[in-house]
């Protein structure tokens, strides 16, 4: 995996979103009162506004730092749907997800009731050891993991204290499994690797409630979508050679995110704490190509990821 290339893609997409956002802000005022899925909302206040009422401040940026844990971990499994090559075969990768999330948000008002927000998050991962299991007898082996995960959002918010949310998220997730060890009842080569790549285009719909006064802000938000959209690719080397490879599109699953944040005004900005629960599940049919000339078989691929993130945030008006 080319980590540098992924980082450049993330930076470019962030730049595009921010340019669009601040172009809108040039003719209207910015708004922090309504937030993106996965991002704290600050509800920055001006003047003698009433509890829960909002005005558009001049605009600003907010930065976020949070630590992610996953008690249940991430699980990727594949079950063969045909028998010519892989007779009644299934395999499963399961591993924890941990790391430091870095986030940024910019925003602008399009009208008194409508705002647009752009954001991006990048995960600084903590590498883990994972277990790959197979369906015959007691067969398994361990891998070291090297995950990469980032996403960008664009979201429209309609309303003030209670708002409706609609937008789109691009979610790039990949993981490289390497250094296999502790193999039991399965052939393992020190040079074996496996690569998982998922690109998700996730529609975002939901609602948000914001309680705000001149010094504090409390936000509760839920967004999701009943189908995971995007593509999935899997490649695994066997005996040091690229022996298995296939790709397909997500056709079912779900995405759900629940978020809560509390912040207080300090001087020209705000400082806060937040918590986020994120659940993603996807299913795809992937045509796995075996060794050259050996044919291929369809696999029913399932991807499941549950994470928690807690952290802090700091924002400034300008």
PDB file of C-alpha atoms in Angstrom:
ATOM      1  CA  UNK A   1       0.000   0.000   0.000  1.00  0.00           C
ATOM      2  CA  UNK A   2       1.253   3.474  -0.901  1.00  0.00           C
ATOM      3  CA  UNK A   3       0.544   5.458   2.258  1.00  0.00           C
ATOM      4  CA  UNK A   4       1.945   8.629   0.731  1.00  0.00           C
ATOM      5  CA  UNK A   5      -0.458   8.405  -2.201  1.00  0.00           C
ATOM      6  CA  UNK A   6      -3.440   7.949   0.134  1.00  0.00           C
ATOM      7  CA  UNK A   7      -2.361  10.977   2.182  1.00  0.00           C
ATOM      8  CA  UNK A   8      -2.112  13.113  -0.975  1.00  0.00           C
ATOM      9  CA  UNK A   9      -5.608  12.058  -2.060  1.00  0.00           C
ATOM     10  CA  UNK A  10      -6.940  12.993   1.382  1.00  0.00           C
ATOM     11  CA  UNK A  11      -5.290  16.428   1.304  1.00  0.00           C
ATOM     12  CA  UNK A  12      -6.550  17.160  -2.225  1.00  0.00           C
ATOM     13  CA  UNK A  13     -10.152  16.234  -1.385  1.00  0.00           C
ATOM     14  CA  UNK A  14      -9.990  18.316   1.799  1.00  0.00           C
ATOM     15  CA  UNK A  15      -8.729  21.313  -0.157  1.00  0.00           C
ATOM     16  CA  UNK A  16     -11.566  21.029  -2.699  1.00  0.00           C
ATOM     17  CA  UNK A  17     -14.203  20.843   0.029  1.00  0.00           C
ATOM     18  CA  UNK A  18     -12.807  23.828   1.902  1.00  0.00           C
ATOM     19  CA  UNK A  19     -12.577  25.974  -1.244  1.00  0.00           C
ATOM     20  CA  UNK A  20     -16.240  25.241  -2.032  1.00  0.00           C
ATOM     21  CA  UNK A  21     -17.268  25.995   1.545  1.00  0.00           C
ATOM     22  CA  UNK A  22     -15.462  29.308   1.819  1.00  0.00           C
ATOM     23  CA  UNK A  23     -16.665  30.372  -1.633  1.00  0.00           C
ATOM     24  CA  UNK A  24     -20.195  30.113  -0.262  1.00  0.00           C
ATOM     25  CA  UNK A  25     -19.112  31.971   2.867  1.00  0.00           C
ATOM     26  CA  UNK A  26     -17.854  34.914   0.817  1.00  0.00           C
ATOM     27  CA  UNK A  27     -21.505  35.900   0.198  1.00  0.00           C
ATOM     28  CA  UNK A  28     -22.957  34.648   3.460  1.00  0.00           C
ATOM     29  CA  UNK A  29     -21.959  34.195   7.065  1.00  0.00           C
ATOM     30  CA  UNK A  30     -20.507  30.964   8.516  1.00  0.00           C
ATOM     31  CA  UNK A  31     -22.380  28.650  10.836  1.00  0.00           C
ATOM     32  CA  UNK A  32     -21.053  26.252  13.471  1.00  0.00           C
ATOM     33  CA  UNK A  33     -24.416  25.441  15.032  1.00  0.00           C
ATOM     34  CA  UNK A  34     -25.035  22.431  12.790  1.00  0.00           C
ATOM     35  CA  UNK A  35     -22.360  19.761  12.489  1.00  0.00           C
ATOM     36  CA  UNK A  36     -21.201  16.986  10.253  1.00  0.00           C
ATOM     37  CA  UNK A  37     -21.674  13.347  11.112  1.00  0.00           C
ATOM     38  CA  UNK A  38     -18.734  12.343  13.257  1.00  0.00           C
ATOM     39  CA  UNK A  39     -17.800  15.949  14.022  1.00  0.00           C
ATOM     40  CA  UNK A  40     -18.513  18.051  17.097  1.00  0.00           C
ATOM     41  CA  UNK A  41     -20.734  21.097  16.478  1.00  0.00           C
ATOM     42  CA  UNK A  42     -19.902  24.238  18.350  1.00  0.00           C
ATOM     43  CA  UNK A  43     -23.034  26.384  18.151  1.00  0.00           C
ATOM     44  CA  UNK A  44     -20.949  29.550  18.509  1.00  0.00           C
ATOM     45  CA  UNK A  45     -23.193  32.325  19.818  1.00  0.00           C
ATOM     46  CA  UNK A  46     -23.269  36.086  19.550  1.00  0.00           C
ATOM     47  CA  UNK A  47     -25.192  38.727  21.457  1.00  0.00           C
ATOM     48  CA  UNK A  48     -28.189  38.091  23.707  1.00  0.00           C
ATOM     49  CA  UNK A  49     -29.649  35.161  21.863  1.00  0.00           C
ATOM     50  CA  UNK A  50     -32.094  32.895  23.634  1.00  0.00           C
ATOM     51  CA  UNK A  51     -31.414  29.366  24.737  1.00  0.00           C
ATOM     52  CA  UNK A  52     -31.178  27.132  21.680  1.00  0.00           C
ATOM     53  CA  UNK A  53     -31.464  30.062  19.221  1.00  0.00           C
ATOM     54  CA  UNK A  54     -28.608  30.582  16.769  1.00  0.00           C
ATOM     55  CA  UNK A  55     -27.185  33.341  14.628  1.00  0.00           C
ATOM     56  CA  UNK A  56     -24.448  32.941  12.024  1.00  0.00           C
ATOM     57  CA  UNK A  57     -21.046  34.032  13.346  1.00  0.00           C
ATOM     58  CA  UNK A  58     -18.315  35.202  10.993  1.00  0.00           C
ATOM     59  CA  UNK A  59     -17.051  31.650  10.427  1.00  0.00           C
ATOM     60  CA  UNK A  60     -14.014  29.664  11.477  1.00  0.00           C
ATOM     61  CA  UNK A  61     -12.259  26.317  11.673  1.00  0.00           C
ATOM     62  CA  UNK A  62     -12.423  23.611  14.296  1.00  0.00           C
ATOM     63  CA  UNK A  63      -9.797  20.940  14.928  1.00  0.00           C
ATOM     64  CA  UNK A  64     -10.375  17.554  16.590  1.00  0.00           C
ATOM     65  CA  UNK A  65      -8.236  14.910  18.230  1.00  0.00           C
ATOM     66  CA  UNK A  66      -9.756  11.635  19.432  1.00  0.00           C
ATOM     67  CA  UNK A  67      -8.706   8.108  20.381  1.00  0.00           C
ATOM     68  CA  UNK A  68     -10.546   5.199  18.762  1.00  0.00           C
ATOM     69  CA  UNK A  69     -11.097   1.747  20.245  1.00  0.00           C
ATOM     70  CA  UNK A  70     -13.052  -1.256  18.979  1.00  0.00           C
ATOM     71  CA  UNK A  71     -14.088  -3.807  21.555  1.00  0.00           C
ATOM     72  CA  UNK A  72     -15.577  -6.148  18.960  1.00  0.00           C
ATOM     73  CA  UNK A  73     -12.974  -5.319  16.318  1.00  0.00           C
ATOM     74  CA  UNK A  74     -13.199  -5.499  12.547  1.00  0.00           C
ATOM     75  CA  UNK A  75     -14.226  -8.708  10.822  1.00  0.00           C
ATOM     76  CA  UNK A  76     -13.807  -9.578   7.139  1.00  0.00           C
ATOM     77  CA  UNK A  77     -15.031 -12.995   6.020  1.00  0.00           C
ATOM     78  CA  UNK A  78     -15.379 -14.781   2.700  1.00  0.00           C
ATOM     79  CA  UNK A  79     -17.488 -17.859   1.877  1.00  0.00           C
ATOM     80  CA  UNK A  80     -17.231 -19.621  -1.471  1.00  0.00           C
ATOM     81  CA  UNK A  81     -20.464 -19.751  -3.457  1.00  0.00           C
ATOM     82  CA  UNK A  82     -19.146 -22.186  -6.086  1.00  0.00           C
ATOM     83  CA  UNK A  83     -17.185 -25.408  -5.885  1.00  0.00           C
ATOM     84  CA  UNK A  84     -14.878 -25.719  -8.943  1.00  0.00           C
ATOM     85  CA  UNK A  85     -11.868 -24.195  -7.176  1.00  0.00           C
ATOM     86  CA  UNK A  86     -12.742 -23.616  -3.513  1.00  0.00           C
ATOM     87  CA  UNK A  87     -15.060 -26.410  -2.403  1.00  0.00           C
ATOM     88  CA  UNK A  88     -17.070 -25.310   0.654  1.00  0.00           C
ATOM     89  CA  UNK A  89     -14.321 -22.938   1.705  1.00  0.00           C
ATOM     90  CA  UNK A  90     -14.489 -19.967   4.046  1.00  0.00           C
ATOM     91  CA  UNK A  91     -11.941 -17.759   5.762  1.00  0.00           C
ATOM     92  CA  UNK A  92     -12.183 -14.933   8.273  1.00  0.00           C
ATOM     93  CA  UNK A  93      -9.901 -12.057   9.310  1.00  0.00           C
ATOM     94  CA  UNK A  94     -10.644 -10.558  12.722  1.00  0.00           C
ATOM     95  CA  UNK A  95      -8.606  -7.848  14.407  1.00  0.00           C
ATOM     96  CA  UNK A  96      -8.914  -4.822  16.739  1.00  0.00           C
ATOM     97  CA  UNK A  97      -8.987  -1.243  15.417  1.00  0.00           C
ATOM     98  CA  UNK A  98      -7.198   1.415  17.463  1.00  0.00           C
ATOM     99  CA  UNK A  99      -5.645   4.753  16.698  1.00  0.00           C
ATOM    100  CA  UNK A 100      -5.668   8.541  16.884  1.00  0.00           C
ATOM    101  CA  UNK A 101      -8.206  10.446  14.769  1.00  0.00           C
ATOM    102  CA  UNK A 102      -7.308  13.944  13.510  1.00  0.00           C
ATOM    103  CA  UNK A 103     -10.190  16.009  12.120  1.00  0.00           C
ATOM    104  CA  UNK A 104     -10.968  19.427  10.682  1.00  0.00           C
ATOM    105  CA  UNK A 105     -14.241  21.208   9.834  1.00  0.00           C
ATOM    106  CA  UNK A 106     -15.169  24.386   7.931  1.00  0.00           C
ATOM    107  CA  UNK A 107     -18.664  25.771   7.381  1.00  0.00           C
ATOM    108  CA  UNK A 108     -20.785  28.460   5.747  1.00  0.00           C
ATOM    109  CA  UNK A 109     -24.401  29.688   5.684  1.00  0.00           C
ATOM    110  CA  UNK A 110     -26.337  29.425   2.441  1.00  0.00           C
ATOM    111  CA  UNK A 111     -29.435  31.075   3.941  1.00  0.00           C
ATOM    112  CA  UNK A 112     -31.016  31.741   7.348  1.00  0.00           C
ATOM    113  CA  UNK A 113     -32.115  28.090   7.640  1.00  0.00           C
ATOM    114  CA  UNK A 114     -29.623  26.225   5.434  1.00  0.00           C
ATOM    115  CA  UNK A 115     -25.906  25.698   5.946  1.00  0.00           C
ATOM    116  CA  UNK A 116     -23.207  23.633   4.233  1.00  0.00           C
ATOM    117  CA  UNK A 117     -20.325  22.025   6.065  1.00  0.00           C
ATOM    118  CA  UNK A 118     -17.133  20.320   4.872  1.00  0.00           C
ATOM    119  CA  UNK A 119     -14.909  18.109   6.993  1.00  0.00           C
ATOM    120  CA  UNK A 120     -12.208  15.492   6.891  1.00  0.00           C
ATOM    121  CA  UNK A 121     -10.750  12.932   9.271  1.00  0.00           C
ATOM    122  CA  UNK A 122      -7.493  10.962   9.093  1.00  0.00           C
ATOM    123  CA  UNK A 123      -6.579   7.991  11.289  1.00  0.00           C
ATOM    124  CA  UNK A 124      -3.082   7.603  12.714  1.00  0.00           C
ATOM    125  CA  UNK A 125      -3.338   3.838  13.320  1.00  0.00           C
ATOM    126  CA  UNK A 126      -1.969   1.658  16.061  1.00  0.00           C
ATOM    127  CA  UNK A 127      -0.776  -1.551  14.382  1.00  0.00           C
ATOM    128  CA  UNK A 128      -2.199  -4.776  15.792  1.00  0.00           C
ATOM    129  CA  UNK A 129      -1.901  -8.542  15.486  1.00  0.00           C
ATOM    130  CA  UNK A 130      -4.837 -10.340  13.884  1.00  0.00           C
ATOM    131  CA  UNK A 131      -6.124 -13.902  13.554  1.00  0.00           C
ATOM    132  CA  UNK A 132      -7.120 -15.483  10.250  1.00  0.00           C
ATOM    133  CA  UNK A 133      -9.185 -18.647  10.645  1.00  0.00           C
ATOM    134  CA  UNK A 134     -10.381 -21.258   8.155  1.00  0.00           C
ATOM    135  CA  UNK A 135     -13.402 -23.534   8.168  1.00  0.00           C
ATOM    136  CA  UNK A 136     -11.690 -26.903   8.077  1.00  0.00           C
ATOM    137  CA  UNK A 137     -10.727 -28.388  11.464  1.00  0.00           C
ATOM    138  CA  UNK A 138      -8.672 -26.071  13.614  1.00  0.00           C
ATOM    139  CA  UNK A 139      -6.705 -24.098  11.032  1.00  0.00           C
ATOM    140  CA  UNK A 140      -5.436 -20.563  11.512  1.00  0.00           C
ATOM    141  CA  UNK A 141      -2.519 -18.175  11.303  1.00  0.00           C
ATOM    142  CA  UNK A 142      -1.658 -14.727  12.685  1.00  0.00           C
ATOM    143  CA  UNK A 143      -0.795 -11.575  10.733  1.00  0.00           C
ATOM    144  CA  UNK A 144       0.550  -8.126  11.569  1.00  0.00           C
ATOM    145  CA  UNK A 145      -1.875  -5.413  10.388  1.00  0.00           C
ATOM    146  CA  UNK A 146      -1.119  -2.072   8.741  1.00  0.00           C
ATOM    147  CA  UNK A 147      -4.465  -0.202   8.418  1.00  0.00           C
ATOM    148  CA  UNK A 148      -5.119   3.118   6.685  1.00  0.00           C
ATOM    149  CA  UNK A 149      -8.438   4.955   7.079  1.00  0.00           C
ATOM    150  CA  UNK A 150      -9.632   8.439   6.169  1.00  0.00           C
ATOM    151  CA  UNK A 151     -12.839  10.092   5.029  1.00  0.00           C
ATOM    152  CA  UNK A 152     -14.272  13.428   3.865  1.00  0.00           C
ATOM    153  CA  UNK A 153     -17.837  14.735   4.254  1.00  0.00           C
ATOM    154  CA  UNK A 154     -20.084  17.260   2.599  1.00  0.00           C
ATOM    155  CA  UNK A 155     -23.373  17.960   4.382  1.00  0.00           C
ATOM    156  CA  UNK A 156     -26.389  20.253   4.118  1.00  0.00           C
ATOM    157  CA  UNK A 157     -28.230  21.101   7.345  1.00  0.00           C
ATOM    158  CA  UNK A 158     -31.805  22.451   7.387  1.00  0.00           C
ATOM    159  CA  UNK A 159     -32.956  24.102  10.606  1.00  0.00           C
ATOM    160  CA  UNK A 160     -31.471  25.602  13.734  1.00  0.00           C
ATOM    161  CA  UNK A 161     -32.067  23.990  17.123  1.00  0.00           C
ATOM    162  CA  UNK A 162     -33.576  20.833  15.595  1.00  0.00           C
ATOM    163  CA  UNK A 163     -32.256  20.164  12.108  1.00  0.00           C
ATOM    164  CA  UNK A 164     -32.439  17.665   9.279  1.00  0.00           C
ATOM    165  CA  UNK A 165     -29.128  16.500   7.793  1.00  0.00           C
ATOM    166  CA  UNK A 166     -28.366  15.228   4.289  1.00  0.00           C
ATOM    167  CA  UNK A 167     -25.066  14.766   2.500  1.00  0.00           C
ATOM    168  CA  UNK A 168     -22.387  12.376   1.294  1.00  0.00           C
ATOM    169  CA  UNK A 169     -19.262  10.761   2.739  1.00  0.00           C
ATOM    170  CA  UNK A 170     -16.330   9.282   0.849  1.00  0.00           C
ATOM    171  CA  UNK A 171     -14.700   6.658   3.069  1.00  0.00           C
ATOM    172  CA  UNK A 172     -11.349   5.095   2.102  1.00  0.00           C
ATOM    173  CA  UNK A 173     -10.281   2.079   4.163  1.00  0.00           C
ATOM    174  CA  UNK A 174      -7.449  -0.364   3.518  1.00  0.00           C
ATOM    175  CA  UNK A 175      -5.424  -2.870   5.493  1.00  0.00           C
ATOM    176  CA  UNK A 176      -2.271  -4.768   4.652  1.00  0.00           C
ATOM    177  CA  UNK A 177      -1.689  -8.080   6.426  1.00  0.00           C
ATOM    178  CA  UNK A 178       1.947  -9.194   6.566  1.00  0.00           C
ATOM    179  CA  UNK A 179       4.475 -11.272   8.524  1.00  0.00           C
ATOM    180  CA  UNK A 180       2.312 -14.410   8.960  1.00  0.00           C
ATOM    181  CA  UNK A 181       3.114 -16.494  12.026  1.00  0.00           C
ATOM    182  CA  UNK A 182       1.797 -19.272  14.297  1.00  0.00           C
ATOM    183  CA  UNK A 183       0.289 -21.143  11.351  1.00  0.00           C
ATOM    184  CA  UNK A 184      -1.655 -24.288  12.304  1.00  0.00           C
ATOM    185  CA  UNK A 185      -2.899 -26.766   9.672  1.00  0.00           C
ATOM    186  CA  UNK A 186      -2.414 -24.251   6.860  1.00  0.00           C
ATOM    187  CA  UNK A 187       0.500 -23.524   4.521  1.00  0.00           C
ATOM    188  CA  UNK A 188       2.247 -20.263   5.383  1.00  0.00           C
ATOM    189  CA  UNK A 189       5.176 -18.475   3.764  1.00  0.00           C
ATOM    190  CA  UNK A 190       7.067 -15.609   5.475  1.00  0.00           C
ATOM    191  CA  UNK A 191       6.642 -13.572   2.290  1.00  0.00           C
ATOM    192  CA  UNK A 192       2.849 -13.994   2.170  1.00  0.00           C
ATOM    193  CA  UNK A 193       0.744 -10.825   2.338  1.00  0.00           C
ATOM    194  CA  UNK A 194      -2.944  -9.942   2.024  1.00  0.00           C
ATOM    195  CA  UNK A 195      -4.506  -6.611   1.055  1.00  0.00           C
ATOM    196  CA  UNK A 196      -8.047  -5.364   1.705  1.00  0.00           C
ATOM    197  CA  UNK A 197      -9.317  -2.132   0.092  1.00  0.00           C
ATOM    198  CA  UNK A 198     -12.761  -0.559   0.458  1.00  0.00           C
ATOM    199  CA  UNK A 199     -14.026   2.677  -1.115  1.00  0.00           C
ATOM    200  CA  UNK A 200     -17.371   3.729   0.318  1.00  0.00           C
ATOM    201  CA  UNK A 201     -19.694   6.396  -1.154  1.00  0.00           C
ATOM    202  CA  UNK A 202     -22.077   6.723   1.776  1.00  0.00           C
ATOM    203  CA  UNK A 203     -25.220   8.903   1.612  1.00  0.00           C
ATOM    204  CA  UNK A 204     -25.832  10.624   4.942  1.00  0.00           C
ATOM    205  CA  UNK A 205     -29.316  11.290   6.288  1.00  0.00           C
ATOM    206  CA  UNK A 206     -30.287  12.010   9.877  1.00  0.00           C
ATOM    207  CA  UNK A 207     -31.172  14.572  12.485  1.00  0.00           C
ATOM    208  CA  UNK A 208     -29.461  16.710  15.088  1.00  0.00           C
ATOM    209  CA  UNK A 209     -30.504  18.563  18.222  1.00  0.00           C
ATOM    210  CA  UNK A 210     -28.438  21.474  19.544  1.00  0.00           C
ATOM    211  CA  UNK A 211     -28.867  23.234  22.895  1.00  0.00           C
ATOM    212  CA  UNK A 212     -26.831  26.440  23.025  1.00  0.00           C
ATOM    213  CA  UNK A 213     -26.518  29.643  25.012  1.00  0.00           C
ATOM    214  CA  UNK A 214     -23.869  32.368  25.117  1.00  0.00           C
ATOM    215  CA  UNK A 215     -21.243  30.162  26.821  1.00  0.00           C
ATOM    216  CA  UNK A 216     -22.056  26.476  26.246  1.00  0.00           C
ATOM    217  CA  UNK A 217     -23.167  24.081  23.519  1.00  0.00           C
ATOM    218  CA  UNK A 218     -24.587  20.546  23.715  1.00  0.00           C
ATOM    219  CA  UNK A 219     -25.072  18.535  20.510  1.00  0.00           C
ATOM    220  CA  UNK A 220     -26.635  15.118  19.926  1.00  0.00           C
ATOM    221  CA  UNK A 221     -26.686  13.715  16.393  1.00  0.00           C
ATOM    222  CA  UNK A 222     -27.495  10.496  14.520  1.00  0.00           C
ATOM    223  CA  UNK A 223     -26.924   9.797  10.811  1.00  0.00           C
ATOM    224  CA  UNK A 224     -26.961   6.652   8.741  1.00  0.00           C
ATOM    225  CA  UNK A 225     -28.034   4.839   5.606  1.00  0.00           C
ATOM    226  CA  UNK A 226     -29.540   1.341   5.161  1.00  0.00           C
ATOM    227  CA  UNK A 227     -27.184   0.286   2.344  1.00  0.00           C
ATOM    228  CA  UNK A 228     -23.397   0.493   2.073  1.00  0.00           C
ATOM    229  CA  UNK A 229     -22.406   1.695  -1.405  1.00  0.00           C
ATOM    230  CA  UNK A 230     -18.958   1.441  -2.945  1.00  0.00           C
ATOM    231  CA  UNK A 231     -16.370  -1.137  -3.981  1.00  0.00           C
ATOM    232  CA  UNK A 232     -14.251  -3.835  -2.349  1.00  0.00           C
ATOM    233  CA  UNK A 233     -10.994  -5.456  -3.471  1.00  0.00           C
ATOM    234  CA  UNK A 234      -9.048  -8.347  -1.966  1.00  0.00           C
ATOM    235  CA  UNK A 235      -5.636  -9.739  -2.879  1.00  0.00           C
ATOM    236  CA  UNK A 236      -3.614 -12.430  -1.119  1.00  0.00           C
ATOM    237  CA  UNK A 237      -0.280 -14.002  -1.946  1.00  0.00           C
ATOM    238  CA  UNK A 238       0.295 -17.683  -1.333  1.00  0.00           C
ATOM    239  CA  UNK A 239       3.833 -19.033  -1.212  1.00  0.00           C
ATOM    240  CA  UNK A 240       5.171 -15.558  -1.961  1.00  0.00           C
ATOM    241  CA  UNK A 241       3.191 -15.232  -5.237  1.00  0.00           C
ATOM    242  CA  UNK A 242      -0.021 -13.292  -5.926  1.00  0.00           C
ATOM    243  CA  UNK A 243      -2.389 -16.255  -6.045  1.00  0.00           C
ATOM    244  CA  UNK A 244      -5.822 -14.862  -5.099  1.00  0.00           C
ATOM    245  CA  UNK A 245      -7.314 -11.592  -6.295  1.00  0.00           C
ATOM    246  CA  UNK A 246     -10.805 -10.234  -6.844  1.00  0.00           C
ATOM    247  CA  UNK A 247     -13.069  -7.192  -6.598  1.00  0.00           C
ATOM    248  CA  UNK A 248     -16.762  -6.359  -6.416  1.00  0.00           C
ATOM    249  CA  UNK A 249     -19.306  -3.745  -5.331  1.00  0.00           C
ATOM    250  CA  UNK A 250     -21.045  -3.432  -1.985  1.00  0.00           C
ATOM    251  CA  UNK A 251     -24.689  -4.375  -2.504  1.00  0.00           C
ATOM    252  CA  UNK A 252     -26.151  -4.368   1.018  1.00  0.00           C
ATOM    253  CA  UNK A 253     -25.376  -3.617   4.655  1.00  0.00           C
ATOM    254  CA  UNK A 254     -25.748  -0.428   6.673  1.00  0.00           C
ATOM    255  CA  UNK A 255     -23.957   2.610   8.071  1.00  0.00           C
ATOM    256  CA  UNK A 256     -24.860   4.262  11.388  1.00  0.00           C
ATOM    257  CA  UNK A 257     -23.140   6.934  13.446  1.00  0.00           C
ATOM    258  CA  UNK A 258     -24.222   8.403  16.796  1.00  0.00           C
ATOM    259  CA  UNK A 259     -22.442  11.425  18.198  1.00  0.00           C
ATOM    260  CA  UNK A 260     -22.562  13.633  21.297  1.00  0.00           C
ATOM    261  CA  UNK A 261     -20.507  16.723  22.193  1.00  0.00           C
ATOM    262  CA  UNK A 262     -20.291  19.364  24.919  1.00  0.00           C
ATOM    263  CA  UNK A 263     -18.285  22.566  24.512  1.00  0.00           C
ATOM    264  CA  UNK A 264     -17.706  25.907  26.251  1.00  0.00           C
ATOM    265  CA  UNK A 265     -16.700  29.290  24.924  1.00  0.00           C
ATOM    266  CA  UNK A 266     -13.226  30.462  25.941  1.00  0.00           C
ATOM    267  CA  UNK A 267     -12.136  33.841  24.594  1.00  0.00           C
ATOM    268  CA  UNK A 268     -12.493  33.997  20.795  1.00  0.00           C
ATOM    269  CA  UNK A 269     -13.306  30.318  20.392  1.00  0.00           C
ATOM    270  CA  UNK A 270     -14.598  27.122  21.972  1.00  0.00           C
ATOM    271  CA  UNK A 271     -13.126  24.049  23.611  1.00  0.00           C
ATOM    272  CA  UNK A 272     -15.034  20.788  23.989  1.00  0.00           C
ATOM    273  CA  UNK A 273     -15.169  17.032  24.455  1.00  0.00           C
ATOM    274  CA  UNK A 274     -16.977  14.505  22.265  1.00  0.00           C
ATOM    275  CA  UNK A 275     -17.852  10.834  21.893  1.00  0.00           C
ATOM    276  CA  UNK A 276     -18.741   8.921  18.729  1.00  0.00           C
ATOM    277  CA  UNK A 277     -20.049   5.421  17.969  1.00  0.00           C
ATOM    278  CA  UNK A 278     -19.673   4.172  14.408  1.00  0.00           C
ATOM    279  CA  UNK A 279     -21.069   0.956  12.934  1.00  0.00           C
ATOM    280  CA  UNK A 280     -20.507  -0.224   9.352  1.00  0.00           C
ATOM    281  CA  UNK A 281     -21.495  -3.461   7.645  1.00  0.00           C
ATOM    282  CA  UNK A 282     -21.212  -4.345   3.985  1.00  0.00           C
ATOM    283  CA  UNK A 283     -21.795  -7.371   1.776  1.00  0.00           C
ATOM    284  CA  UNK A 284     -20.477  -8.002  -1.721  1.00  0.00           C
ATOM    285  CA  UNK A 285     -20.090 -10.831  -4.213  1.00  0.00           C
ATOM    286  CA  UNK A 286     -16.451 -10.969  -5.321  1.00  0.00           C
ATOM    287  CA  UNK A 287     -15.087 -13.082  -8.174  1.00  0.00           C
ATOM    288  CA  UNK A 288     -11.835 -14.446  -6.726  1.00  0.00           C
ATOM    289  CA  UNK A 289      -9.300 -15.301  -9.450  1.00  0.00           C
ATOM    290  CA  UNK A 290      -6.970 -18.136  -8.473  1.00  0.00           C
ATOM    291  CA  UNK A 291      -3.563 -18.975  -9.939  1.00  0.00           C
ATOM    292  CA  UNK A 292      -3.308 -18.290 -13.708  1.00  0.00           C
ATOM    293  CA  UNK A 293      -5.198 -20.963 -15.589  1.00  0.00           C
ATOM    294  CA  UNK A 294      -6.893 -22.329 -12.455  1.00  0.00           C
ATOM    295  CA  UNK A 295     -10.180 -20.438 -12.953  1.00  0.00           C
ATOM    296  CA  UNK A 296     -12.187 -18.412 -10.455  1.00  0.00           C
ATOM    297  CA  UNK A 297     -15.027 -18.701  -7.954  1.00  0.00           C
ATOM    298  CA  UNK A 298     -17.548 -16.251  -6.522  1.00  0.00           C
ATOM    299  CA  UNK A 299     -17.180 -15.435  -2.841  1.00  0.00           C
ATOM    300  CA  UNK A 300     -19.783 -13.915  -0.546  1.00  0.00           C
ATOM    301  CA  UNK A 301     -17.753 -11.222   1.266  1.00  0.00           C
ATOM    302  CA  UNK A 302     -18.899  -9.695   4.554  1.00  0.00           C
ATOM    303  CA  UNK A 303     -17.303  -6.648   6.224  1.00  0.00           C
ATOM    304  CA  UNK A 304     -18.212  -5.542   9.744  1.00  0.00           C
ATOM    305  CA  UNK A 305     -16.625  -2.753  11.819  1.00  0.00           C
ATOM    306  CA  UNK A 306     -17.716  -1.263  15.178  1.00  0.00           C
ATOM    307  CA  UNK A 307     -15.686   1.543  16.795  1.00  0.00           C
ATOM    308  CA  UNK A 308     -15.822   4.054  19.639  1.00  0.00           C
ATOM    309  CA  UNK A 309     -13.977   7.402  19.597  1.00  0.00           C
ATOM    310  CA  UNK A 310     -13.586   9.937  22.418  1.00  0.00           C
ATOM    311  CA  UNK A 311     -11.569  13.133  22.379  1.00  0.00           C
ATOM    312  CA  UNK A 312     -11.424  16.913  22.447  1.00  0.00           C
ATOM    313  CA  UNK A 313     -11.900  19.809  20.058  1.00  0.00           C
ATOM    314  CA  UNK A 314     -10.829  23.434  19.720  1.00  0.00           C
ATOM    315  CA  UNK A 315     -12.391  26.076  17.455  1.00  0.00           C
ATOM    316  CA  UNK A 316     -11.719  29.691  16.555  1.00  0.00           C
ATOM    317  CA  UNK A 317     -13.932  32.381  14.976  1.00  0.00           C
ATOM    318  CA  UNK A 318     -12.667  34.555  12.175  1.00  0.00           C
TER     319      UNK A 318
END
